[in-house]
């Protein structure tokens, strides 16, 4: 009766280097999926969108009405995905909602870990497990400590939001076209490093390097609409999220 579409290519920095690959994975593939859904009469879809659609907003806290301004091919393809859903819904009986993720971290189960080579938490876990020192990319951002400020949300909380959205669509409940899944609280990369020290007990001073391409300076969101309609809530502290990621890391099991 429905689809939860999480099968995209998600690396903003890499998308700058490989735009055609990113568009093929996230736009061409979305068209193929929607064609298959239409052929089979599947009417409901929950789409994994991204905070990347906002770029670096000119407001301290973004809402669903904040104008999109993506700064990478990745963010552009996620926004196009939302447009494809909107346009197909006008032409058919498709029912949809898009969940704009912020920075998804942690582990919902100690046997499942984030294996991404580009995400901050697994990068830090991997280096610390090897006795190496993590690096901060960019210390010249216009933020309080000069490092990028993001909105970190727990993967288990995120998963529950998908279940709620899928069930709502299946029940015929009216949903907004997009929801921000954010905590409303920004955390800097340097603060994440501090949390890693506290959680692991490993004393280290991160090295510093230049910014990565396509990496916005600050993106923080309210999740009020998602709280209202999906029961969304980020229930974990930064230390708890890093602790679950660290516990699930293969070297620690």
PDB file of C-alpha atoms in Angstrom, residues 64 99 154 156-168 173-176 179-182 222-236:
ATOM      1  CA  UNK A  64       9.092  24.408   6.752  1.00  0.00           C
ATOM      2  CA  UNK A  99      10.813  14.247   5.947  1.00  0.00           C
ATOM      3  CA  UNK A 154      18.864  10.300  16.986  1.00  0.00           C
ATOM      4  CA  UNK A 156      15.818   5.691  16.542  1.00  0.00           C
ATOM      5  CA  UNK A 157      13.684   8.814  16.952  1.00  0.00           C
ATOM      6  CA  UNK A 158      13.937   9.361  13.199  1.00  0.00           C
ATOM      7  CA  UNK A 159      12.808   5.796  12.508  1.00  0.00           C
ATOM      8  CA  UNK A 160       9.725   6.245  14.658  1.00  0.00           C
ATOM      9  CA  UNK A 161       8.765   9.321  12.647  1.00  0.00           C
ATOM     10  CA  UNK A 162       8.813   7.252   9.441  1.00  0.00           C
ATOM     11  CA  UNK A 163       6.544   4.631  10.956  1.00  0.00           C
ATOM     12  CA  UNK A 164       4.112   7.316  12.116  1.00  0.00           C
ATOM     13  CA  UNK A 165       4.090   8.991   8.696  1.00  0.00           C
ATOM     14  CA  UNK A 166       3.572   5.716   6.820  1.00  0.00           C
ATOM     15  CA  UNK A 167       0.706   4.712   9.110  1.00  0.00           C
ATOM     16  CA  UNK A 168      -0.920   8.132   8.795  1.00  0.00           C
ATOM     17  CA  UNK A 173      -4.804  11.119   7.423  1.00  0.00           C
ATOM     18  CA  UNK A 174      -3.904  14.446   5.828  1.00  0.00           C
ATOM     19  CA  UNK A 175      -0.221  15.302   6.266  1.00  0.00           C
ATOM     20  CA  UNK A 176       1.878  18.321   5.357  1.00  0.00           C
ATOM     21  CA  UNK A 179       8.285  18.117   7.819  1.00  0.00           C
ATOM     22  CA  UNK A 180      11.521  19.137   9.475  1.00  0.00           C
ATOM     23  CA  UNK A 181      12.907  16.456  11.763  1.00  0.00           C
ATOM     24  CA  UNK A 182      15.093  18.672  13.911  1.00  0.00           C
ATOM     25  CA  UNK A 222      12.253  23.371  14.819  1.00  0.00           C
ATOM     26  CA  UNK A 223      10.238  20.163  14.697  1.00  0.00           C
ATOM     27  CA  UNK A 224       6.922  21.611  15.831  1.00  0.00           C
ATOM     28  CA  UNK A 225       4.833  20.444  12.861  1.00  0.00           C
ATOM     29  CA  UNK A 226       6.284  16.940  13.081  1.00  0.00           C
ATOM     30  CA  UNK A 227       5.602  16.908  16.815  1.00  0.00           C
ATOM     31  CA  UNK A 228       1.989  17.872  16.147  1.00  0.00           C
ATOM     32  CA  UNK A 229       1.292  15.383  13.352  1.00  0.00           C
ATOM     33  CA  UNK A 230       3.804  12.550  13.836  1.00  0.00           C
ATOM     34  CA  UNK A 231       4.530  12.622  17.551  1.00  0.00           C
ATOM     35  CA  UNK A 232       8.126  13.571  16.683  1.00  0.00           C
ATOM     36  CA  UNK A 233      10.568  14.259  19.489  1.00  0.00           C
ATOM     37  CA  UNK A 234      14.334  14.031  19.745  1.00  0.00           C
ATOM     38  CA  UNK A 235      14.629  12.177  23.038  1.00  0.00           C
ATOM     39  CA  UNK A 236      18.429  11.832  23.328  1.00  0.00           C
TER      40      UNK A 236
END
